[in-house]
Structure formats: C-alpha cells, structure tokens
mmCIF file with all atom_site columns, C-alpha atoms in Angstrom:
data_model
loop_
_atom_site.group_PDB
_atom_site.id
_atom_site.type_symbol
_atom_site.label_atom_id
_atom_site.label_alt_id
_atom_site.label_comp_id
_atom_site.label_asym_id
_atom_site.label_entity_id
_atom_site.label_seq_id
_atom_site.pdbx_PDB_ins_code
_atom_site.Cartn_x
_atom_site.Cartn_y
_atom_site.Cartn_z
_atom_site.occupancy
_atom_site.B_iso_or_equiv
_atom_site.pdbx_formal_charge
_atom_site.auth_seq_id
_atom_site.auth_comp_id
_atom_site.auth_asym_id
_atom_site.auth_atom_id
_atom_site.pdbx_PDB_model_num
ATOM 1   C CA . ARG A 1 1   ? 0.031  0.024  0.017  1.00 0.00 ? 1   ARG A CA 1
ATOM 2   C CA . ASP A 1 2   ? 1.217  3.509  -0.767 1.00 0.00 ? 2   ASP A CA 1
ATOM 3   C CA . LEU A 1 3   ? 2.595  5.730  1.954  1.00 0.00 ? 3   LEU A CA 1
ATOM 4   C CA . HIS A 1 4   ? -0.107 8.320  1.269  1.00 0.00 ? 4   HIS A CA 1
ATOM 5   C CA . SER A 1 5   ? -2.792 5.757  1.949  1.00 0.00 ? 5   SER A CA 1
ATOM 6   C CA . PHE A 1 6   ? -1.294 4.904  5.293  1.00 0.00 ? 6   PHE A CA 1
ATOM 7   C CA . PRO A 1 7   ? -3.426 6.432  8.193  1.00 0.00 ? 7   PRO A CA 1
ATOM 8   C CA . THR A 1 8   ? -1.625 9.481  9.626  1.00 0.00 ? 8   THR A CA 1
ATOM 9   C CA . ARG A 1 9   ? -1.998 11.800 12.579 1.00 0.00 ? 9   ARG A CA 1
ATOM 10  C CA . ARG A 1 10  ? -2.193 15.395 11.567 1.00 0.00 ? 10  ARG A CA 1
ATOM 11  C CA . SER A 1 11  ? -1.599 18.435 13.730 1.00 0.00 ? 11  SER A CA 1
ATOM 12  C CA . SER A 1 12  ? -5.204 19.644 13.186 1.00 0.00 ? 12  SER A CA 1
ATOM 13  C CA . ASP A 1 13  ? -6.443 16.480 15.022 1.00 0.00 ? 13  ASP A CA 1
ATOM 14  C CA . LEU A 1 14  ? -4.930 17.707 18.293 1.00 0.00 ? 14  LEU A CA 1
ATOM 15  C CA . ASN A 1 15  ? -6.383 20.080 20.892 1.00 0.00 ? 15  ASN A CA 1
ATOM 16  C CA . ALA A 1 16  ? -4.401 23.247 21.589 1.00 0.00 ? 16  ALA A CA 1
ATOM 17  C CA . GLY A 1 17  ? -1.342 22.497 23.795 1.00 0.00 ? 17  GLY A CA 1
ATOM 18  C CA . GLU A 1 18  ? -1.720 18.754 23.428 1.00 0.00 ? 18  GLU A CA 1
ATOM 19  C CA . PRO A 1 19  ? 1.427  16.699 22.623 1.00 0.00 ? 19  PRO A CA 1
ATOM 20  C CA . ARG A 1 20  ? 1.407  15.386 19.048 1.00 0.00 ? 20  ARG A CA 1
ATOM 21  C CA . LEU A 1 21  ? 1.997  11.685 19.949 1.00 0.00 ? 21  LEU A CA 1
ATOM 22  C CA . THR A 1 22  ? 3.252  9.305  22.405 1.00 0.00 ? 22  THR A CA 1
ATOM 23  C CA . GLY A 1 23  ? 3.910  5.715  21.562 1.00 0.00 ? 23  GLY A CA 1
ATOM 24  C CA . GLN A 1 24  ? 6.478  3.304  20.351 1.00 0.00 ? 24  GLN A CA 1
ATOM 25  C CA . ALA A 1 25  ? 7.560  1.282  17.220 1.00 0.00 ? 25  ALA A CA 1
ATOM 26  C CA . PRO A 1 26  ? 10.292 -0.926 16.012 1.00 0.00 ? 26  PRO A CA 1
ATOM 27  C CA . LEU A 1 27  ? 13.266 0.568  14.249 1.00 0.00 ? 27  LEU A CA 1
ATOM 28  C CA . SER A 1 28  ? 13.044 1.160  10.630 1.00 0.00 ? 28  SER A CA 1
ATOM 29  C CA . PRO A 1 29  ? 15.459 -0.804 8.365  1.00 0.00 ? 29  PRO A CA 1
ATOM 30  C CA . VAL A 1 30  ? 17.664 2.358  7.968  1.00 0.00 ? 30  VAL A CA 1
ATOM 31  C CA . GLN A 1 31  ? 17.710 3.058  11.725 1.00 0.00 ? 31  GLN A CA 1
ATOM 32  C CA . THR A 1 32  ? 18.553 -0.668 12.357 1.00 0.00 ? 32  THR A CA 1
ATOM 33  C CA . GLY A 1 33  ? 21.639 -0.312 10.171 1.00 0.00 ? 33  GLY A CA 1
ATOM 34  C CA . ILE A 1 34  ? 22.713 2.852  12.039 1.00 0.00 ? 34  ILE A CA 1
ATOM 35  C CA . TRP A 1 35  ? 22.141 1.224  15.341 1.00 0.00 ? 35  TRP A CA 1
ATOM 36  C CA . VAL A 1 36  ? 24.132 -1.904 14.642 1.00 0.00 ? 36  VAL A CA 1
ATOM 37  C CA . THR A 1 37  ? 27.068 0.111  13.269 1.00 0.00 ? 37  THR A CA 1
ATOM 38  C CA . GLU A 1 38  ? 27.063 2.257  16.391 1.00 0.00 ? 38  GLU A CA 1
ATOM 39  C CA . GLN A 1 39  ? 27.135 -0.816 18.641 1.00 0.00 ? 39  GLN A CA 1
ATOM 40  C CA . LEU A 1 40  ? 30.058 -2.397 16.759 1.00 0.00 ? 40  LEU A CA 1
ATOM 41  C CA . ARG A 1 41  ? 32.384 0.576  16.078 1.00 0.00 ? 41  ARG A CA 1
ATOM 42  C CA . SER A 1 42  ? 34.774 1.736  18.692 1.00 0.00 ? 42  SER A CA 1
ATOM 43  C CA . GLY A 1 43  ? 35.520 5.292  19.935 1.00 0.00 ? 43  GLY A CA 1
ATOM 44  C CA . ASP A 1 44  ? 33.345 8.334  20.365 1.00 0.00 ? 44  ASP A CA 1
ATOM 45  C CA . ASP A 1 45  ? 33.922 9.988  17.018 1.00 0.00 ? 45  ASP A CA 1
ATOM 46  C CA . PRO A 1 46  ? 30.518 11.681 16.263 1.00 0.00 ? 46  PRO A CA 1
ATOM 47  C CA . ILE A 1 47  ? 30.203 10.432 12.781 1.00 0.00 ? 47  ILE A CA 1
ATOM 48  C CA . TYR A 1 48  ? 26.385 10.239 13.082 1.00 0.00 ? 48  TYR A CA 1
ATOM 49  C CA . THR A 1 49  ? 25.943 13.688 14.490 1.00 0.00 ? 49  THR A CA 1
ATOM 50  C CA . LEU A 1 50  ? 24.129 16.169 12.267 1.00 0.00 ? 50  LEU A CA 1
ATOM 51  C CA . TRP A 1 51  ? 23.672 19.785 13.171 1.00 0.00 ? 51  TRP A CA 1
ATOM 52  C CA . VAL A 1 52  ? 22.291 23.222 12.183 1.00 0.00 ? 52  VAL A CA 1
ATOM 53  C CA . ARG A 1 53  ? 23.343 26.706 13.053 1.00 0.00 ? 53  ARG A CA 1
ATOM 54  C CA . HIS A 1 54  ? 21.327 29.894 13.222 1.00 0.00 ? 54  HIS A CA 1
ATOM 55  C CA . ASP A 1 55  ? 22.963 33.298 13.811 1.00 0.00 ? 55  ASP A CA 1
ATOM 56  C CA . HIS A 1 56  ? 20.515 35.542 15.541 1.00 0.00 ? 56  HIS A CA 1
ATOM 57  C CA . PRO A 1 57  ? 21.115 39.201 15.001 1.00 0.00 ? 57  PRO A CA 1
ATOM 58  C CA . GLU A 1 58  ? 20.023 40.227 18.483 1.00 0.00 ? 58  GLU A CA 1
ATOM 59  C CA . PRO A 1 59  ? 20.805 38.933 22.071 1.00 0.00 ? 59  PRO A CA 1
ATOM 60  C CA . LEU A 1 60  ? 18.675 35.887 22.607 1.00 0.00 ? 60  LEU A CA 1
ATOM 61  C CA . GLY A 1 61  ? 17.483 34.746 26.069 1.00 0.00 ? 61  GLY A CA 1
ATOM 62  C CA . ALA A 1 62  ? 17.678 31.165 27.186 1.00 0.00 ? 62  ALA A CA 1
ATOM 63  C CA . GLY A 1 63  ? 13.955 31.105 27.984 1.00 0.00 ? 63  GLY A CA 1
ATOM 64  C CA . GLU A 1 64  ? 13.034 32.409 24.661 1.00 0.00 ? 64  GLU A CA 1
ATOM 65  C CA . LEU A 1 65  ? 15.028 29.702 22.923 1.00 0.00 ? 65  LEU A CA 1
ATOM 66  C CA . ALA A 1 66  ? 13.809 27.013 25.243 1.00 0.00 ? 66  ALA A CA 1
ATOM 67  C CA . ASN A 1 67  ? 10.153 27.908 24.434 1.00 0.00 ? 67  ASN A CA 1
ATOM 68  C CA . ALA A 1 68  ? 10.883 27.685 20.732 1.00 0.00 ? 68  ALA A CA 1
ATOM 69  C CA . LEU A 1 69  ? 12.552 24.273 21.120 1.00 0.00 ? 69  LEU A CA 1
ATOM 70  C CA . THR A 1 70  ? 9.697  23.014 23.087 1.00 0.00 ? 70  THR A CA 1
ATOM 71  C CA . VAL A 1 71  ? 7.247  23.961 20.352 1.00 0.00 ? 71  VAL A CA 1
ATOM 72  C CA . ILE A 1 72  ? 9.326  22.261 17.736 1.00 0.00 ? 72  ILE A CA 1
ATOM 73  C CA . ALA A 1 73  ? 9.757  19.071 19.893 1.00 0.00 ? 73  ALA A CA 1
ATOM 74  C CA . ARG A 1 74  ? 5.935  18.886 20.501 1.00 0.00 ? 74  ARG A CA 1
ATOM 75  C CA . ARG A 1 75  ? 5.483  18.942 16.734 1.00 0.00 ? 75  ARG A CA 1
ATOM 76  C CA . HIS A 1 76  ? 8.174  16.376 15.734 1.00 0.00 ? 76  HIS A CA 1
ATOM 77  C CA . VAL A 1 77  ? 8.030  12.902 17.253 1.00 0.00 ? 77  VAL A CA 1
ATOM 78  C CA . PRO A 1 78  ? 11.686 12.011 16.629 1.00 0.00 ? 78  PRO A CA 1
ATOM 79  C CA . LEU A 1 79  ? 12.830 14.941 18.809 1.00 0.00 ? 79  LEU A CA 1
ATOM 80  C CA . ARG A 1 80  ? 11.016 13.290 21.705 1.00 0.00 ? 80  ARG A CA 1
ATOM 81  C CA . THR A 1 81  ? 12.136 9.678  20.890 1.00 0.00 ? 81  THR A CA 1
ATOM 82  C CA . VAL A 1 82  ? 14.647 7.480  22.765 1.00 0.00 ? 82  VAL A CA 1
ATOM 83  C CA . MET A 1 83  ? 15.916 4.077  21.975 1.00 0.00 ? 83  MET A CA 1
ATOM 84  C CA . VAL A 1 84  ? 15.034 1.226  24.347 1.00 0.00 ? 84  VAL A CA 1
ATOM 85  C CA . GLU A 1 85  ? 16.805 -2.166 24.087 1.00 0.00 ? 85  GLU A CA 1
ATOM 86  C CA . GLU A 1 86  ? 14.669 -5.130 24.953 1.00 0.00 ? 86  GLU A CA 1
ATOM 87  C CA . THR A 1 87  ? 15.140 -8.828 24.628 1.00 0.00 ? 87  THR A CA 1
ATOM 88  C CA . SER A 1 88  ? 13.211 -8.739 21.401 1.00 0.00 ? 88  SER A CA 1
ATOM 89  C CA . GLY A 1 89  ? 15.274 -6.055 19.930 1.00 0.00 ? 89  GLY A CA 1
ATOM 90  C CA . VAL A 1 90  ? 15.439 -2.170 19.936 1.00 0.00 ? 90  VAL A CA 1
ATOM 91  C CA . ARG A 1 91  ? 12.418 0.034  19.888 1.00 0.00 ? 91  ARG A CA 1
ATOM 92  C CA . GLN A 1 92  ? 11.932 3.747  19.552 1.00 0.00 ? 92  GLN A CA 1
ATOM 93  C CA . VAL A 1 93  ? 9.774  5.128  22.304 1.00 0.00 ? 93  VAL A CA 1
ATOM 94  C CA . VAL A 1 94  ? 8.175  8.461  22.120 1.00 0.00 ? 94  VAL A CA 1
ATOM 95  C CA . GLN A 1 95  ? 8.024  10.382 25.353 1.00 0.00 ? 95  GLN A CA 1
ATOM 96  C CA . HIS A 1 96  ? 5.710  12.921 26.655 1.00 0.00 ? 96  HIS A CA 1
ATOM 97  C CA . PRO A 1 97  ? 7.122  16.465 25.965 1.00 0.00 ? 97  PRO A CA 1
ATOM 98  C CA . VAL A 1 98  ? 10.462 16.642 27.686 1.00 0.00 ? 98  VAL A CA 1
ATOM 99  C CA . GLU A 1 99  ? 12.981 19.335 28.657 1.00 0.00 ? 99  GLU A CA 1
ATOM 100 C CA . ILE A 1 100 ? 15.331 19.817 25.811 1.00 0.00 ? 100 ILE A CA 1
ATOM 101 C CA . PRO A 1 101 ? 19.074 19.795 26.846 1.00 0.00 ? 101 PRO A CA 1
ATOM 102 C CA . LEU A 1 102 ? 20.156 23.423 26.490 1.00 0.00 ? 102 LEU A CA 1
ATOM 103 C CA . GLU A 1 103 ? 23.660 24.697 27.144 1.00 0.00 ? 103 GLU A CA 1
ATOM 104 C CA . VAL A 1 104 ? 24.244 28.371 27.452 1.00 0.00 ? 104 VAL A CA 1
ATOM 105 C CA . VAL A 1 105 ? 27.705 29.939 27.072 1.00 0.00 ? 105 VAL A CA 1
ATOM 106 C CA . SER A 1 106 ? 29.241 33.303 26.254 1.00 0.00 ? 106 SER A CA 1
ATOM 107 C CA . ALA A 1 107 ? 31.958 33.601 23.893 1.00 0.00 ? 107 ALA A CA 1
ATOM 108 C CA . ALA A 1 108 ? 33.892 36.150 21.577 1.00 0.00 ? 108 ALA A CA 1
ATOM 109 C CA . GLN A 1 109 ? 33.314 35.950 17.907 1.00 0.00 ? 109 GLN A CA 1
ATOM 110 C CA . GLY A 1 110 ? 36.733 34.404 17.372 1.00 0.00 ? 110 GLY A CA 1
ATOM 111 C CA . GLU A 1 111 ? 35.935 31.532 19.767 1.00 0.00 ? 111 GLU A CA 1
ATOM 112 C CA . LEU A 1 112 ? 32.805 30.251 18.034 1.00 0.00 ? 112 LEU A CA 1
ATOM 113 C CA . ALA A 1 113 ? 34.471 27.482 16.089 1.00 0.00 ? 113 ALA A CA 1
ATOM 114 C CA . GLU A 1 114 ? 36.129 26.045 19.110 1.00 0.00 ? 114 GLU A CA 1
ATOM 115 C CA . VAL A 1 115 ? 33.025 26.217 21.291 1.00 0.00 ? 115 VAL A CA 1
ATOM 116 C CA . ILE A 1 116 ? 30.777 24.676 18.614 1.00 0.00 ? 116 ILE A CA 1
ATOM 117 C CA . GLY A 1 117 ? 33.404 21.970 18.012 1.00 0.00 ? 117 GLY A CA 1
ATOM 118 C CA . ARG A 1 118 ? 33.467 20.919 21.615 1.00 0.00 ? 118 ARG A CA 1
ATOM 119 C CA . PHE A 1 119 ? 29.600 20.830 21.736 1.00 0.00 ? 119 PHE A CA 1
ATOM 120 C CA . LEU A 1 120 ? 29.432 18.638 18.581 1.00 0.00 ? 120 LEU A CA 1
ATOM 121 C CA . ALA A 1 121 ? 32.132 16.309 19.845 1.00 0.00 ? 121 ALA A CA 1
ATOM 122 C CA . ARG A 1 122 ? 30.113 15.040 22.829 1.00 0.00 ? 122 ARG A CA 1
ATOM 123 C CA . PRO A 1 123 ? 28.508 11.650 22.127 1.00 0.00 ? 123 PRO A CA 1
ATOM 124 C CA . PHE A 1 124 ? 24.854 10.952 22.595 1.00 0.00 ? 124 PHE A CA 1
ATOM 125 C CA . ASP A 1 125 ? 23.539 8.412  25.054 1.00 0.00 ? 125 ASP A CA 1
ATOM 126 C CA . LEU A 1 126 ? 21.959 5.840  22.641 1.00 0.00 ? 126 LEU A CA 1
ATOM 127 C CA . HIS A 1 127 ? 20.567 3.787  25.489 1.00 0.00 ? 127 HIS A CA 1
ATOM 128 C CA . GLY A 1 128 ? 17.524 5.839  26.678 1.00 0.00 ? 128 GLY A CA 1
ATOM 129 C CA . GLY A 1 129 ? 18.917 9.289  26.290 1.00 0.00 ? 129 GLY A CA 1
ATOM 130 C CA . LEU A 1 130 ? 17.324 12.081 24.280 1.00 0.00 ? 130 LEU A CA 1
ATOM 131 C CA . LEU A 1 131 ? 18.977 12.242 20.884 1.00 0.00 ? 131 LEU A CA 1
ATOM 132 C CA . TRP A 1 132 ? 19.197 15.861 20.252 1.00 0.00 ? 132 TRP A CA 1
ATOM 133 C CA . ARG A 1 133 ? 20.397 18.967 22.191 1.00 0.00 ? 133 ARG A CA 1
ATOM 134 C CA . ALA A 1 134 ? 20.993 22.684 21.700 1.00 0.00 ? 134 ALA A CA 1
ATOM 135 C CA . LEU A 1 135 ? 23.597 25.283 22.399 1.00 0.00 ? 135 LEU A CA 1
ATOM 136 C CA . LEU A 1 136 ? 23.060 29.009 22.897 1.00 0.00 ? 136 LEU A CA 1
ATOM 137 C CA . ILE A 1 137 ? 26.121 31.149 22.459 1.00 0.00 ? 137 ILE A CA 1
ATOM 138 C CA . GLN A 1 138 ? 25.739 34.691 23.689 1.00 0.00 ? 138 GLN A CA 1
ATOM 139 C CA . VAL A 1 139 ? 28.358 36.407 21.484 1.00 0.00 ? 139 VAL A CA 1
ATOM 140 C CA . ASN A 1 140 ? 30.156 39.191 23.150 1.00 0.00 ? 140 ASN A CA 1
ATOM 141 C CA . GLY A 1 141 ? 29.253 42.555 21.789 1.00 0.00 ? 141 GLY A CA 1
ATOM 142 C CA . SER A 1 142 ? 26.956 41.126 19.192 1.00 0.00 ? 142 SER A CA 1
ATOM 143 C CA . GLY A 1 143 ? 23.924 38.824 18.755 1.00 0.00 ? 143 GLY A CA 1
ATOM 144 C CA . SER A 1 144 ? 23.497 35.060 19.510 1.00 0.00 ? 144 SER A CA 1
ATOM 145 C CA . THR A 1 145 ? 24.310 31.862 17.794 1.00 0.00 ? 145 THR A CA 1
ATOM 146 C CA . VAL A 1 146 ? 22.175 28.813 18.216 1.00 0.00 ? 146 VAL A CA 1
ATOM 147 C CA . VAL A 1 147 ? 23.376 25.292 17.384 1.00 0.00 ? 147 VAL A CA 1
ATOM 148 C CA . CYS A 1 148 ? 21.217 22.249 17.374 1.00 0.00 ? 148 CYS A CA 1
ATOM 149 C CA . ALA A 1 149 ? 22.724 18.741 17.096 1.00 0.00 ? 149 ALA A CA 1
ATOM 150 C CA . ALA A 1 150 ? 20.939 15.504 16.655 1.00 0.00 ? 150 ALA A CA 1
ATOM 151 C CA . HIS A 1 151 ? 21.909 11.841 16.030 1.00 0.00 ? 151 HIS A CA 1
ATOM 152 C CA . HIS A 1 152 ? 21.240 10.384 12.674 1.00 0.00 ? 152 HIS A CA 1
ATOM 153 C CA . LEU A 1 153 ? 18.939 7.780  14.239 1.00 0.00 ? 153 LEU A CA 1
ATOM 154 C CA . ILE A 1 154 ? 16.340 10.515 14.494 1.00 0.00 ? 154 ILE A CA 1
ATOM 155 C CA . PHE A 1 155 ? 17.504 13.140 12.065 1.00 0.00 ? 155 PHE A CA 1
ATOM 156 C CA . ASP A 1 156 ? 18.585 13.340 8.439  1.00 0.00 ? 156 ASP A CA 1
ATOM 157 C CA . ASP A 1 157 ? 19.516 15.953 5.799  1.00 0.00 ? 157 ASP A CA 1
ATOM 158 C CA . ALA A 1 158 ? 15.927 16.828 5.037  1.00 0.00 ? 158 ALA A CA 1
ATOM 159 C CA . SER A 1 159 ? 15.333 17.463 8.807  1.00 0.00 ? 159 SER A CA 1
ATOM 160 C CA . ARG A 1 160 ? 17.975 20.175 8.858  1.00 0.00 ? 160 ARG A CA 1
ATOM 161 C CA . GLU A 1 161 ? 15.891 22.559 6.705  1.00 0.00 ? 161 GLU A CA 1
ATOM 162 C CA . ILE A 1 162 ? 12.747 21.827 8.594  1.00 0.00 ? 162 ILE A CA 1
ATOM 163 C CA . LEU A 1 163 ? 14.211 22.381 11.965 1.00 0.00 ? 163 LEU A CA 1
ATOM 164 C CA . LEU A 1 164 ? 16.195 25.505 10.822 1.00 0.00 ? 164 LEU A CA 1
ATOM 165 C CA . GLY A 1 165 ? 13.063 26.942 9.122  1.00 0.00 ? 165 GLY A CA 1
ATOM 166 C CA . GLU A 1 166 ? 10.824 26.440 12.146 1.00 0.00 ? 166 GLU A CA 1
ATOM 167 C CA . LEU A 1 167 ? 13.500 27.774 14.542 1.00 0.00 ? 167 LEU A CA 1
ATOM 168 C CA . ARG A 1 168 ? 13.940 31.055 12.458 1.00 0.00 ? 168 ARG A CA 1
ATOM 169 C CA . THR A 1 169 ? 10.120 31.435 12.321 1.00 0.00 ? 169 THR A CA 1
ATOM 170 C CA . LEU A 1 170 ? 9.664  31.133 16.100 1.00 0.00 ? 170 LEU A CA 1
ATOM 171 C CA . LEU A 1 171 ? 12.604 33.327 17.011 1.00 0.00 ? 171 LEU A CA 1
ATOM 172 C CA . ALA A 1 172 ? 11.369 35.966 14.635 1.00 0.00 ? 172 ALA A CA 1
ATOM 173 C CA . GLY A 1 173 ? 8.229  36.229 16.747 1.00 0.00 ? 173 GLY A CA 1
ATOM 174 C CA . GLY A 1 174 ? 6.051  33.602 15.073 1.00 0.00 ? 174 GLY A CA 1
ATOM 175 C CA . ALA A 1 175 ? 3.780  31.161 16.830 1.00 0.00 ? 175 ALA A CA 1
ATOM 176 C CA . ALA A 1 176 ? 3.070  27.413 16.591 1.00 0.00 ? 176 ALA A CA 1
ATOM 177 C CA . GLY A 1 177 ? 0.087  28.162 14.426 1.00 0.00 ? 177 GLY A CA 1
ATOM 178 C CA . ASP A 1 178 ? 2.414  29.883 11.867 1.00 0.00 ? 178 ASP A CA 1
ATOM 179 C CA . LEU A 1 179 ? 4.314  26.638 11.176 1.00 0.00 ? 179 LEU A CA 1
ATOM 180 C CA . PRO A 1 180 ? 3.263  24.363 8.393  1.00 0.00 ? 180 PRO A CA 1
ATOM 181 C CA . GLU A 1 181 ? 1.040  21.359 9.047  1.00 0.00 ? 181 GLU A CA 1
ATOM 182 C CA . LEU A 1 182 ? 2.907  17.964 9.099  1.00 0.00 ? 182 LEU A CA 1
ATOM 183 C CA . PRO A 1 183 ? 0.820  15.390 7.087  1.00 0.00 ? 183 PRO A CA 1
ATOM 184 C CA . VAL A 1 184 ? 2.898  12.274 7.818  1.00 0.00 ? 184 VAL A CA 1
ATOM 185 C CA . ASP A 1 185 ? 3.609  11.069 11.363 1.00 0.00 ? 185 ASP A CA 1
ATOM 186 C CA . TYR A 1 186 ? 7.090  9.550  11.875 1.00 0.00 ? 186 TYR A CA 1
ATOM 187 C CA . LEU A 1 187 ? 5.891  6.549  13.783 1.00 0.00 ? 187 LEU A CA 1
ATOM 188 C CA . ASP A 1 188 ? 3.362  5.860  10.965 1.00 0.00 ? 188 ASP A CA 1
ATOM 189 C CA . TYR A 1 189 ? 6.191  6.071  8.409  1.00 0.00 ? 189 TYR A CA 1
ATOM 190 C CA . SER A 1 190 ? 8.310  3.531  10.410 1.00 0.00 ? 190 SER A CA 1
ATOM 191 C CA . HIS A 1 191 ? 5.350  1.089  10.491 1.00 0.00 ? 191 HIS A CA 1
ATOM 192 C CA . TRP A 1 192 ? 4.876  1.685  6.758  1.00 0.00 ? 192 TRP A CA 1
ATOM 193 C CA . GLN A 1 193 ? 8.485  0.859  6.054  1.00 0.00 ? 193 GLN A CA 1
ATOM 194 C CA . LEU A 1 194 ? 8.259  -2.328 7.977  1.00 0.00 ? 194 LEU A CA 1
ATOM 195 C CA . GLU A 1 195 ? 4.934  -3.269 6.313  1.00 0.00 ? 195 GLU A CA 1
ATOM 196 C CA . ARG A 1 196 ? 6.271  -2.573 2.812  1.00 0.00 ? 196 ARG A CA 1
ATOM 197 C CA . PHE A 1 197 ? 9.821  -4.133 3.139  1.00 0.00 ? 197 PHE A CA 1
ATOM 198 C CA . GLY A 1 198 ? 9.065  -6.714 5.815  1.00 0.00 ? 198 GLY A CA 1
ATOM 199 C CA . GLN A 1 199 ? 10.947 -7.752 8.910  1.00 0.00 ? 199 GLN A CA 1
ATOM 200 C CA . ASP A 1 200 ? 13.363 -9.768 6.844  1.00 0.00 ? 200 ASP A CA 1
ATOM 201 C CA . SER A 1 201 ? 14.868 -6.463 5.501  1.00 0.00 ? 201 SER A CA 1
ATOM 202 C CA . VAL A 1 202 ? 15.767 -5.534 9.069  1.00 0.00 ? 202 VAL A CA 1
ATOM 203 C CA . GLN A 1 203 ? 17.493 -8.898 9.716  1.00 0.00 ? 203 GLN A CA 1
ATOM 204 C CA . ILE A 1 204 ? 19.378 -8.560 6.344  1.00 0.00 ? 204 ILE A CA 1
ATOM 205 C CA . GLY A 1 205 ? 20.375 -5.030 7.227  1.00 0.00 ? 205 GLY A CA 1
ATOM 206 C CA . ARG A 1 206 ? 21.764 -6.137 10.644 1.00 0.00 ? 206 ARG A CA 1
ATOM 207 C CA . ALA A 1 207 ? 23.784 -8.927 9.006  1.00 0.00 ? 207 ALA A CA 1
ATOM 208 C CA . SER A 1 208 ? 25.201 -6.690 6.317  1.00 0.00 ? 208 SER A CA 1
ATOM 209 C CA . CYS A 1 209 ? 26.322 -4.153 8.849  1.00 0.00 ? 209 CYS A CA 1
ATOM 210 C CA . ARG A 1 210 ? 28.077 -6.749 10.956 1.00 0.00 ? 210 ARG A CA 1
ATOM 211 C CA . GLU A 1 211 ? 29.915 -7.929 7.874  1.00 0.00 ? 211 GLU A CA 1
ATOM 212 C CA . ARG A 1 212 ? 31.034 -4.460 6.879  1.00 0.00 ? 212 ARG A CA 1
ATOM 213 C CA . VAL A 1 213 ? 32.124 -3.417 10.354 1.00 0.00 ? 213 VAL A CA 1
#
C-alpha cells in the first residue's frame, strides 16, 4: 500500500497544547543499520551527529530559545524519541514532552568555532537518552548563535531545513500556528516501512552491517 494511503495523525487532530503523539515502534531498516554500526564501532567520534546553526542578529534569552525548542519538539515525534533495548530488539519510544538539553555559554566571535566543535564532539547516550540537544552562544558585543545537534537515528539531511526553518520562524516572533502542518507522522512512516519491506529486511540489514564493520 502506498505511503499516502497509510493512516496518519495530523496536527489539526490535536487540541491546543496537546502533545502530538506518544507511543513506540520498532526501528526502521535504515535505523537498524545505524544502530548496529554504532554498537560495533569503537571510539566516540561523532560520525552520526548532524547539526544546524542559526545566527541571531540580537541577544537571545535562554527562556525564549527553550520555548521555541519545546514548540518544535511537540510537533516532531523524533525529537522526543529515545531508543530502548529489549530482549526482542530495539524499539523507539516517544516520550511525553521533555525538557530539551540546552547549554548556554558566552564567547567572543573568534571563539565560536572552538565552542561549537566541543559541543558537537560530545557523544549521545543511545541507551535511553534524548538524541538531540541545543547550544546557545551569547556572542560578546553582538547577537547570538544557536546550534542544534541530533543523532542520525532521528535526524537526516531533510530534517535540517525543517528544523532551521521552524526555529527561524519562532525566534522571529512567530507562533506554533504559523508553522506548516505535518501530514505524515514519523511512527506511521516507520510502520509503513516495515509493512512494505518486511521484517526480513531488518535482519538482512543487521547482518550486512556486521559484515562491513
């Protein structure tokens, strides 16, 4: 069955202030490959860390940024998802809205690269930890720089533009109602992948990753 025929949850189905979704699902075939690779490789090199940067022209308060991140997390299931390892395998579990890890530092313009590099180098806790975090750099004598980092288990290249666009809208004074409706729910998509490709594809992906690593 086609993805667009799969039942989805739309933001218009929710009451104001209601979290978009809680629940759980097995990993998709792609996520399984990433998970297995992470378990087999050594070292903390953040090869699966993806990130976005927003340079804000004015000083930005931590509370204002935290509010924007909370709105975004309520809309996007992956940003509230943790990985839970069970005897039957790994499942992605969506939590009720959680506090987004937000680090706030002050730095000079010339120190930005070093500060951002340290922030991105820290590994994520793949066993039950939230898989994204944010950094607010209050630039001395200037505006602010926001960096959001996420693990590839919950984030991809397409996610960058979505997150950055929503962040810019909210920090410019927009509200949740100004953000575009999301027609496809992430957990629905994961179930659709497994339905279309079957559990065998997950097993094949695990075996292939073990061979390559």
